[in-house]
Short mmCIF file of C-alpha atoms (C1' of nucleotides) in Angstrom, two decimals:
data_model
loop_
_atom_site.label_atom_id
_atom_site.label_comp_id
_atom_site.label_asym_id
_atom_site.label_seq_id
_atom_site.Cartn_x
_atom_site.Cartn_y
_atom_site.Cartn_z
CA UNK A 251 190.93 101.13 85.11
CA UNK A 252 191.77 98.39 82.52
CA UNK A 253 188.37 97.03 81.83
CA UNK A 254 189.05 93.14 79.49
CA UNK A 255 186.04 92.03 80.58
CA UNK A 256 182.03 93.03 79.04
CA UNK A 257 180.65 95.30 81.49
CA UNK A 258 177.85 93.05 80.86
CA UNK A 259 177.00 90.00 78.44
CA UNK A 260 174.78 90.34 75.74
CA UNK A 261 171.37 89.27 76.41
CA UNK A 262 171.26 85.92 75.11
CA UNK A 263 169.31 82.60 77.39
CA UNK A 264 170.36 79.95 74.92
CA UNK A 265 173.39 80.90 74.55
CA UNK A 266 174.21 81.02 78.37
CA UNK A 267 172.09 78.09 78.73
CA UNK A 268 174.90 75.62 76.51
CA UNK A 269 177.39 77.76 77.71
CA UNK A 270 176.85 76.36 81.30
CA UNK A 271 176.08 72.88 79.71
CA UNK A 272 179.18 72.48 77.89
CA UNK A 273 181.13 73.54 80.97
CA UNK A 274 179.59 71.56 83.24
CA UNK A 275 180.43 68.57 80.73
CA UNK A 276 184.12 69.43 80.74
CA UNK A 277 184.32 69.86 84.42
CA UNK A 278 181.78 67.31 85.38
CA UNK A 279 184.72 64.75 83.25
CA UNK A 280 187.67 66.23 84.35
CA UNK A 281 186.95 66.19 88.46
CA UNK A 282 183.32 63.89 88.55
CA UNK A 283 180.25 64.68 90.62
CA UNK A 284 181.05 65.78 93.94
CA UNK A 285 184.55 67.12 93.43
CA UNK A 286 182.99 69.91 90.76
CA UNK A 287 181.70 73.45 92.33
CA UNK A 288 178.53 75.39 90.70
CA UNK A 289 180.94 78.21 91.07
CA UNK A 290 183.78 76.65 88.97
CA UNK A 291 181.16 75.87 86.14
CA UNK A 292 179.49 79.30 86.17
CA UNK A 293 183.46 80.49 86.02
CA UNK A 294 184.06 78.15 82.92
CA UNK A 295 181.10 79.76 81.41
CA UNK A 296 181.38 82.78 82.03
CA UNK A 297 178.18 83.44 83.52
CA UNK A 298 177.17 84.38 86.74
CA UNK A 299 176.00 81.62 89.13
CA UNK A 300 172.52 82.30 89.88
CA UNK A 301 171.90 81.49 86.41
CA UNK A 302 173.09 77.93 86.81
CA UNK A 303 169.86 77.50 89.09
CA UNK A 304 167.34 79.95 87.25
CA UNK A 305 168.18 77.49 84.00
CA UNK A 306 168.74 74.13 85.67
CA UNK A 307 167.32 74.61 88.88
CA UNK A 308 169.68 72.35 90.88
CA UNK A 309 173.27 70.76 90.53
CA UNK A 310 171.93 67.28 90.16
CA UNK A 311 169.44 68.19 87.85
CA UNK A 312 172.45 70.08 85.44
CA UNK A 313 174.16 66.55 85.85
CA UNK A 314 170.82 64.80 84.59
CA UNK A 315 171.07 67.08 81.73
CA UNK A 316 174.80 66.78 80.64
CA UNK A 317 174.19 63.04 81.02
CA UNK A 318 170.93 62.46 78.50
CA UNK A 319 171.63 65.32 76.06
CA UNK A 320 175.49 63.35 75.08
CA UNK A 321 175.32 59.63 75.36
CA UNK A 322 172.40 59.84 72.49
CA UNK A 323 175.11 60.19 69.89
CA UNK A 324 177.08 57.16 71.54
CA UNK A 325 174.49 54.82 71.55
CA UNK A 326 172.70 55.22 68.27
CA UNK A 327 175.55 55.58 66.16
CA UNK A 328 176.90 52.24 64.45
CA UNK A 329 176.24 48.54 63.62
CA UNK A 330 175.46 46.93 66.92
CA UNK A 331 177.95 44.69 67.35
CA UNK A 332 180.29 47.58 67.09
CA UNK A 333 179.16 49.20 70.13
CA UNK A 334 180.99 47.17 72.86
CA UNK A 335 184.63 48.67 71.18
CA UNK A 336 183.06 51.97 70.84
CA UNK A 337 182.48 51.88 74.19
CA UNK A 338 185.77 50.66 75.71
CA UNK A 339 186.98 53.16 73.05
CA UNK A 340 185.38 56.47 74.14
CA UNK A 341 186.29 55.03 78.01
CA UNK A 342 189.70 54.66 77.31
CA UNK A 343 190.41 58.07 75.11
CA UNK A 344 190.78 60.59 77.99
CA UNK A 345 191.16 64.37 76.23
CA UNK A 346 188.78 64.20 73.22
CA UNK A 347 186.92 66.98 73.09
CA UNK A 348 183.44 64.72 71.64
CA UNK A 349 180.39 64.85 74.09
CA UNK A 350 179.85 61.45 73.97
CA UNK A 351 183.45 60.91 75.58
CA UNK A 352 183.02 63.53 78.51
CA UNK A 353 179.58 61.75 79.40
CA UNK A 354 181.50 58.51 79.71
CA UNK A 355 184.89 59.87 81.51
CA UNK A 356 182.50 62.07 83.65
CA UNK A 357 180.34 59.11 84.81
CA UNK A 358 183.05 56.76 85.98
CA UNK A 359 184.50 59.92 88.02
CA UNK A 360 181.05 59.83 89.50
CA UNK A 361 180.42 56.62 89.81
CA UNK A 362 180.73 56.65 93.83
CA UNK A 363 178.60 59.48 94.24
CA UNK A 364 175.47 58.91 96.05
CA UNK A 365 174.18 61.76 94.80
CA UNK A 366 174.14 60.93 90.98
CA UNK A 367 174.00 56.96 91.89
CA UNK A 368 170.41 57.24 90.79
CA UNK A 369 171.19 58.79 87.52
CA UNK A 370 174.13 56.73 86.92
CA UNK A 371 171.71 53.54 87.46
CA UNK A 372 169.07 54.52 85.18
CA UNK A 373 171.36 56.18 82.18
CA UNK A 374 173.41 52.55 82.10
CA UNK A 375 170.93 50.21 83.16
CA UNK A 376 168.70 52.11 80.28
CA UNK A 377 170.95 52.28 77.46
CA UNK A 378 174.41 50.74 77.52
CA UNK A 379 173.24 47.91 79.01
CA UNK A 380 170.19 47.17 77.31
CA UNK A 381 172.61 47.71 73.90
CA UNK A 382 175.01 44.90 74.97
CA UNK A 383 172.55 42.75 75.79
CA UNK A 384 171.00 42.44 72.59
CA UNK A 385 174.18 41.08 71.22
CA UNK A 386 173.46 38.05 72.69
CA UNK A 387 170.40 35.54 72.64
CA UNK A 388 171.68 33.66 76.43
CA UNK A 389 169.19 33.73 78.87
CA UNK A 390 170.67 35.64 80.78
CA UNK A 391 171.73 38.30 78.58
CA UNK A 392 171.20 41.30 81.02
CA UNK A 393 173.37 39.94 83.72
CA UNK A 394 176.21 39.32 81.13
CA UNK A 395 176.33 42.70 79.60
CA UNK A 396 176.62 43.86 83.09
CA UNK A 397 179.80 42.15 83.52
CA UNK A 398 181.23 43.60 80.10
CA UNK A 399 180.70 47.02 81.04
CA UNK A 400 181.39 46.91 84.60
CA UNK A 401 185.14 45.71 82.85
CA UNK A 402 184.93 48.45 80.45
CA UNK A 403 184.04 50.75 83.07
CA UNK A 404 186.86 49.07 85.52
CA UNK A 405 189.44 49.77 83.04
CA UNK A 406 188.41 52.94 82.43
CA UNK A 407 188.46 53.67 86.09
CA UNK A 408 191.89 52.37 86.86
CA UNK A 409 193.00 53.96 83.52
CA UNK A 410 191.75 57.67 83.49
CA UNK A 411 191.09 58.29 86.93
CA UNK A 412 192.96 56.32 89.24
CA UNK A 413 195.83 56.58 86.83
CA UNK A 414 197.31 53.14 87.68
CA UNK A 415 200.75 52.02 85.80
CA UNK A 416 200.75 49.69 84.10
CA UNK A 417 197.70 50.22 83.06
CA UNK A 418 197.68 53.90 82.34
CA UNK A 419 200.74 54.01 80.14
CA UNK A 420 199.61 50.70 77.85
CA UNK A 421 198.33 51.96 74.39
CA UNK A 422 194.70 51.77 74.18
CA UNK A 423 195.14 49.38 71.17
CA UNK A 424 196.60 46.48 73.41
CA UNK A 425 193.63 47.25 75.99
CA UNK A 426 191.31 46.93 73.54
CA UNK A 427 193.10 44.09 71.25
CA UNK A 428 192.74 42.12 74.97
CA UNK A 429 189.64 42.81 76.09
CA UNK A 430 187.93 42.02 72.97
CA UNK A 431 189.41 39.05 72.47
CA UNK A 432 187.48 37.94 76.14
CA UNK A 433 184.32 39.80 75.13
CA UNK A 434 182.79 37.16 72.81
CA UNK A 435 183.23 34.65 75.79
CA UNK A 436 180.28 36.16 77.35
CA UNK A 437 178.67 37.96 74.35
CA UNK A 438 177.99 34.90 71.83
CA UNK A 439 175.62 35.04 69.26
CA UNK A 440 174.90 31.52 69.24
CA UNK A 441 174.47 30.24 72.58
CA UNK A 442 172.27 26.86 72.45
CA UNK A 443 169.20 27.80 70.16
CA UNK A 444 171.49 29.91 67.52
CA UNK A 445 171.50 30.19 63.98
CA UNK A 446 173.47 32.34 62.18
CA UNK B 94 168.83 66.48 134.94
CA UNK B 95 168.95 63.82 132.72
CA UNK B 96 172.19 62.64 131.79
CA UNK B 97 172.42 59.45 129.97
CA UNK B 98 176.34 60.17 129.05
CA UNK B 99 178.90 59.08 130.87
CA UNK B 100 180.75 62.28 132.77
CA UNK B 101 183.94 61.05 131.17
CA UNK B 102 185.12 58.40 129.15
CA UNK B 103 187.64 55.92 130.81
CA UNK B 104 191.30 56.92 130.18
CA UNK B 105 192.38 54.22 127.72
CA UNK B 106 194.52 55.29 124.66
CA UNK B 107 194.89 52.50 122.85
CA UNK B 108 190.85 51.55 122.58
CA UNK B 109 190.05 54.95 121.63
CA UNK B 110 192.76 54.69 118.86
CA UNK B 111 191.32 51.08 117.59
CA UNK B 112 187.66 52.17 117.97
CA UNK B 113 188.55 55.35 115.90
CA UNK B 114 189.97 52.47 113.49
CA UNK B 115 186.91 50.41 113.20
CA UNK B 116 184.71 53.00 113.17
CA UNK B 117 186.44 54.68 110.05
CA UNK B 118 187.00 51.09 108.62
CA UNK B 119 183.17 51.16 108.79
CA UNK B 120 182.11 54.41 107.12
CA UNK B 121 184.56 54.39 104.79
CA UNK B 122 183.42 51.15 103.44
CA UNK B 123 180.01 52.13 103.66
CA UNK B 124 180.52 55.90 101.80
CA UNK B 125 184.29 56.19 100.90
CA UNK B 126 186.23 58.38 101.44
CA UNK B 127 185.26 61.82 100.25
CA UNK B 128 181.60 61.34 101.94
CA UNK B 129 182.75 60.52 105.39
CA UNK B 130 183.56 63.29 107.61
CA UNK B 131 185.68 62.95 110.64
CA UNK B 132 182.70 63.93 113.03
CA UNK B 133 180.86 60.67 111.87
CA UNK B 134 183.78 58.69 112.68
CA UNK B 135 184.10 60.19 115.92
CA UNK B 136 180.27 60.00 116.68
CA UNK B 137 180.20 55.99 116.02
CA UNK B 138 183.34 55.66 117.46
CA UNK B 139 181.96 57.17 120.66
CA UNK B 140 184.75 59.16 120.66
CA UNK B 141 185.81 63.13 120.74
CA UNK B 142 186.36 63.85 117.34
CA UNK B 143 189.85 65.84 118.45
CA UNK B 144 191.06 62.88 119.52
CA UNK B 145 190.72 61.80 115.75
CA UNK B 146 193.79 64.62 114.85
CA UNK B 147 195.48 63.48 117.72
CA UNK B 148 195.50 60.43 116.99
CA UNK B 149 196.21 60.30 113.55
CA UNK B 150 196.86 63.59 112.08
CA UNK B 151 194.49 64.35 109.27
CA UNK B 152 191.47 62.40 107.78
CA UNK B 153 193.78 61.43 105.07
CA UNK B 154 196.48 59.72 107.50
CA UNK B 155 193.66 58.24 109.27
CA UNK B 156 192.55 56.87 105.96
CA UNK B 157 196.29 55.41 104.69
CA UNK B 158 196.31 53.79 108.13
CA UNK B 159 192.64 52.13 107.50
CA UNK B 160 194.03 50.66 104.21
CA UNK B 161 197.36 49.19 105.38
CA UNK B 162 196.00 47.79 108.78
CA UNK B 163 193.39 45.82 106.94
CA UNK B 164 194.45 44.56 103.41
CA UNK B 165 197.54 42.24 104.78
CA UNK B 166 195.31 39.73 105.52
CA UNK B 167 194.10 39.15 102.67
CA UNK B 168 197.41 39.17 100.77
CA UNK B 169 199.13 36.70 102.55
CA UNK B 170 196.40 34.02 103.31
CA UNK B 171 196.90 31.32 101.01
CA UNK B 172 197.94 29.33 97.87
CA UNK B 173 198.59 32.59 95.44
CA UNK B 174 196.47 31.10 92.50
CA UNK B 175 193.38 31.03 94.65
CA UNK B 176 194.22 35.13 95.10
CA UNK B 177 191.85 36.25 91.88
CA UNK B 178 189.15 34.08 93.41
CA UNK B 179 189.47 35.12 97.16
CA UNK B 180 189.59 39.42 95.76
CA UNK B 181 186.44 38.90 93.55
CA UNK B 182 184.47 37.19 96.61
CA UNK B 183 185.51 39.96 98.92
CA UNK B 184 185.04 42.89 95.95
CA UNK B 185 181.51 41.00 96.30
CA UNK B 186 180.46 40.58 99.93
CA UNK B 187 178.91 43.56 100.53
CA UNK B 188 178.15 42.90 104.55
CA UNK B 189 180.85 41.05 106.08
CA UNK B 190 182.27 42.05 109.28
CA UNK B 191 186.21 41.21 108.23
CA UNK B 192 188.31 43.61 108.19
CA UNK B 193 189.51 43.06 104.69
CA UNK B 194 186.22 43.28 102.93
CA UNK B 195 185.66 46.56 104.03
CA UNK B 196 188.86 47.60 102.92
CA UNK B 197 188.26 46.62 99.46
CA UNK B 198 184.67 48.16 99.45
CA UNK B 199 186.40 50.96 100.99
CA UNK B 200 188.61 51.26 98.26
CA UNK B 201 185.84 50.77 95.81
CA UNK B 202 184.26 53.74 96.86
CA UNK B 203 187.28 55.92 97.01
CA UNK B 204 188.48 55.32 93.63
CA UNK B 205 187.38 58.75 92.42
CA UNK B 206 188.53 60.89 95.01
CA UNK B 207 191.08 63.21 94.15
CA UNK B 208 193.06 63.05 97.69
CA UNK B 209 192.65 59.32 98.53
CA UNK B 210 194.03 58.42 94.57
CA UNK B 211 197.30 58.44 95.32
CA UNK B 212 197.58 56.38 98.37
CA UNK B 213 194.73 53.89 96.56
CA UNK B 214 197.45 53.85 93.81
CA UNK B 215 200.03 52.54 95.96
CA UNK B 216 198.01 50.33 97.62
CA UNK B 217 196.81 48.61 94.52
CA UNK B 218 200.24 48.69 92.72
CA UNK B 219 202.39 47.35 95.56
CA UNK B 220 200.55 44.59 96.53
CA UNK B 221 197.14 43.29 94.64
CA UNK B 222 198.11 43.89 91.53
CA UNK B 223 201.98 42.36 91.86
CA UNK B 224 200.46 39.20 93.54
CA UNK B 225 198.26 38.94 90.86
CA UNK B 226 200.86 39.40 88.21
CA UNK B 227 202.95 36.68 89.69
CA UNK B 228 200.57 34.04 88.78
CA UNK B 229 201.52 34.43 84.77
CA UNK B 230 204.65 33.86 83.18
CA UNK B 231 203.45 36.18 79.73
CA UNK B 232 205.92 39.41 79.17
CA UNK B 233 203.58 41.68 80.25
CA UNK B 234 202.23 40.07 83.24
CA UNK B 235 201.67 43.60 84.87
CA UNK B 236 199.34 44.78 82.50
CA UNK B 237 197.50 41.44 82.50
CA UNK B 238 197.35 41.71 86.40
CA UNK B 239 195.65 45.05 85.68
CA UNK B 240 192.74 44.56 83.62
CA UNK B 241 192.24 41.18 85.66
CA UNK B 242 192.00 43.78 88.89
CA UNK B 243 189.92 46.52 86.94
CA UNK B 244 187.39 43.79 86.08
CA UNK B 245 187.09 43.03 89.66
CA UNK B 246 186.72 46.14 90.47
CA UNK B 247 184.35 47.17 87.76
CA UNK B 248 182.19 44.48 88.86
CA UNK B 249 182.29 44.96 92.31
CA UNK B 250 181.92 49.00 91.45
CA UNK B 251 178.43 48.21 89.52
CA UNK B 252 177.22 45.74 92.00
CA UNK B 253 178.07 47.38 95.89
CA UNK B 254 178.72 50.76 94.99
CA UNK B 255 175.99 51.32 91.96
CA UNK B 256 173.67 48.57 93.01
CA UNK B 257 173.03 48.05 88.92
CA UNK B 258 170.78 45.14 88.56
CA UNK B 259 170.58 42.72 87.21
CA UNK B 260 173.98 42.57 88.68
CA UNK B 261 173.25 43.70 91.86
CA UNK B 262 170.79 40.86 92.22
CA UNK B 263 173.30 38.46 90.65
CA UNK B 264 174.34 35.36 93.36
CA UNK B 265 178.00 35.53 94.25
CA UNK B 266 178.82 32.47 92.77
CA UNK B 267 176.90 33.02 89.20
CA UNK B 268 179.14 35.94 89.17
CA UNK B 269 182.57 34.36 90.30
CA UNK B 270 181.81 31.79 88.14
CA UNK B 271 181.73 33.75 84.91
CA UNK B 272 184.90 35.78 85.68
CA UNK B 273 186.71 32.89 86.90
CA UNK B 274 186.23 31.13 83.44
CA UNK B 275 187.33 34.07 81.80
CA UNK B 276 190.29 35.17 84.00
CA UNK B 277 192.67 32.00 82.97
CA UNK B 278 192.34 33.52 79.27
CA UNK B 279 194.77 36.91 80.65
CA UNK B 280 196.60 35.12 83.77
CA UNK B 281 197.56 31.55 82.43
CA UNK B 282 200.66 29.83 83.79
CA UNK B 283 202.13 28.47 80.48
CA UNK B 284 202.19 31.12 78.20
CA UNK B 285 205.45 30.56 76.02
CA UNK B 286 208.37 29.34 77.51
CA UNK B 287 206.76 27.39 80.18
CA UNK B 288 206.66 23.86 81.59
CA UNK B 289 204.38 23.12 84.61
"C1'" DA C 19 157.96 105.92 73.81
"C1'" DC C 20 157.11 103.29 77.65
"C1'" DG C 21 156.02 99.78 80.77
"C1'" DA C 22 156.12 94.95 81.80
"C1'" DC C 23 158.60 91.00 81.78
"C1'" DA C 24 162.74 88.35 81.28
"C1'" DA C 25 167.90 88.11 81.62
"C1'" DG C 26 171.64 89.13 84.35
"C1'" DT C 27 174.00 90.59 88.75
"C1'" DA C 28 175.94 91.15 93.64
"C1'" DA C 29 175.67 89.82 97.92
"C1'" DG C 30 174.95 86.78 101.29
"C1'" DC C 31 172.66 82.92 104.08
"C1'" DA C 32 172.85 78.69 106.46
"C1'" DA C 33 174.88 74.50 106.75
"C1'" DC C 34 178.86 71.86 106.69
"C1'" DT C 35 183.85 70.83 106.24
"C1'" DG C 36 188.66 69.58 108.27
"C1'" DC C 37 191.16 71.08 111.83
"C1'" DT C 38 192.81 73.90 116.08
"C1'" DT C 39 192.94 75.77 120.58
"C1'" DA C 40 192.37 76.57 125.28
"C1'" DC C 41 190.96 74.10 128.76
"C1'" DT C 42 189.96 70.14 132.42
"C1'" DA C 43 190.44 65.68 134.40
"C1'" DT C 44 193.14 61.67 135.17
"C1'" DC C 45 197.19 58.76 135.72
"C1'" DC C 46 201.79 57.53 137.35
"C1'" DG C 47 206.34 58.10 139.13
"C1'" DA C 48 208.94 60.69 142.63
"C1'" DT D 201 201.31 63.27 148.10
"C1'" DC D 202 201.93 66.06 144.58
"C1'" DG D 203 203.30 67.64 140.05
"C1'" DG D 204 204.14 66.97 135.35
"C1'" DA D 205 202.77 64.56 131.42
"C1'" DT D 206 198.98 62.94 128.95
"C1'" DA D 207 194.03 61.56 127.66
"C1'" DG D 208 189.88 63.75 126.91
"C1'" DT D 209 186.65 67.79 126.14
"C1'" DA D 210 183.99 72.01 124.42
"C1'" DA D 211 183.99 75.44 121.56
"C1'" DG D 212 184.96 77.58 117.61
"C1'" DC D 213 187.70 79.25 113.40
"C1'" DA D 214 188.18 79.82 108.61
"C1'" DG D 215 186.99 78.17 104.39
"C1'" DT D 216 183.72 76.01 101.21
"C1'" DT D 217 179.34 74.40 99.63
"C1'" DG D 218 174.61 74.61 97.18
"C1'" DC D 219 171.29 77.76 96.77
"C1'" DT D 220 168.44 82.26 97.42
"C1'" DT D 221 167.13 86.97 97.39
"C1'" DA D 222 166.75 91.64 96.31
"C1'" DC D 223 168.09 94.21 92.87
"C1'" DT D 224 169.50 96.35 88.06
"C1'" DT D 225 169.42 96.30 83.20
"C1'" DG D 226 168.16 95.17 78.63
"C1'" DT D 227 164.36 93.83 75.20
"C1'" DC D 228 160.07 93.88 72.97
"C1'" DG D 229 155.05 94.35 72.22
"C1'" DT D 230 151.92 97.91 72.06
#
DNA sequence: ACGACAAGTAAGCAACTGCTTACTATCCGA
DNA sequence: TCGGATAGTAAGCAGTTGCTTACTTGTCGT
């Protein structure tokens, strides 16, 4: 009778193909990993399922996907020593609509996911990590830009998606004015054989 | 022919009910929340899984009860400003049979679970994070407390839960250590108005 | 114009989930 | 001893999940 819908959508791969990205981003940020149904993205799209796994061939693998093709932008970005409040930044702003920002909201909601631990592991081991550490010359370097995002990442987590007061209510300007006041403690430039 | 089972478990109410405990104490710990399903519990606990609903309504009761039964303990052991230490080293044991540690690992891997957030809220709010907030006199101790606990948990998120290395691989104490030196700079006794 | 190939669709499978139900065996007080 | 209450059991329901399959429809080279 009252037909609002396309009897059928134009032919067009591409377009379904970031169609189903973008809404797996969204969805993938807004409810993580596990909670998120092929069916709800393919709704979000507006495209039928079975094209979810003719284009990306599994769940995990449209995960992989979502996660490489928007932390790019992130990482490459800025001055260096920038990147550790652009980080706690994009972890701490929950509705912006950026890519980058999903990626990062979407990973801590997966974080405890068996299923992407593996692609969680190599996408911040990879990148993030590897960016902090080259802030600093300490021997050690690895191990302390671990800590600095695992408190980035703990913030974020008790922040966005636990929700936790007093935590969740603070402006993210007094997060960030405190956490990057500790941040040098373990990200010096000048450790023992520095020169500036 | 052969039967290796027991006809009939012994009638004893209240071991079922605290191997049903354990047993969940266990798996939650070991996959949180969301990937544990009430016929694993039942299976290590040796037990019918309808006793499970019997015994404690839902897997989400079950769970509440897990949390509370375990994380007194911890809370009430000893002189308060040894608390941050004594949460980081259990956020960091990954193996220990207490029951404590595996509710914190528990929690851990819960945090992004849609139906165990609220009761993980409560949990955290009512008693870690107030303890921890005790130990500084500043205005907004609370929010101190917070990012003090999300650090914690960030760390102990990347190093049990992710396995990230080098942090994974990380000794206990390097790791305690660092934090520790840091944590005095958010949760420090004389902040304006104080005298020791 | 037409046929082959690719894009899109509807339906459903098989496994798994939390939870319930209808039942049987056991215990304890009368 | 016997009968009701209770602990324990087997089976299964109804819903959801990721993924597949058999099919229809549109597009483009020839």
């Amino acid at each position: 009778m009252c037909e609002d819908r396309q009897p059928r959508r134009k032919r067009d791969p591409t377009a379904t193909r970031t169609a189903l990205l973008r809404a797996a981003g969204e969805l993938f940020a807004e409810r993580g990993f596990g909670q998120t149904t092929v069916r709800e993205v393919a709704a979000r799209a507006e495209v039928n399922q079975a094209l979810l796994f003719r284009y990306f061939g599994s769940k995990q693998e449209l995960f992989a996907e979502v996660l490489s093709h928007n932390s790019e932008a992130l990482l490459r970005s800025e001055p260096a020593a920038e990147l550790p409040r652009r980080i706690l930044e994009s972890v701490l702003s929950e509705h912006t609509r950026s890519g980058a920002e999903h990626t990062l909201v979407a990973l801590l909601r997966s974080l405890s996911d068996e299923r992407a631990a593996t692609l969680l592991r190599d996408e911040l081991g990879g990148s993030y990590s590897d960016r902090l550490a080259s802030l600093t010359d300490a021997p050690d370097a690895e191990l302390r830009a671990d800590l600095v995002l695992a408190w980035f990442f703990g913030v974020g987590m008790m922040r966005s998606v636990l929700r936790k007061s007093p935590l969740a209510e603070a402006s993210p300007e007094v997060v960030v004015e405190y956490l990057m006041r500790a941040v040098p403690l373990l990200l010096e430039r000048n450790a023992s054989s520095g020169e500036e």
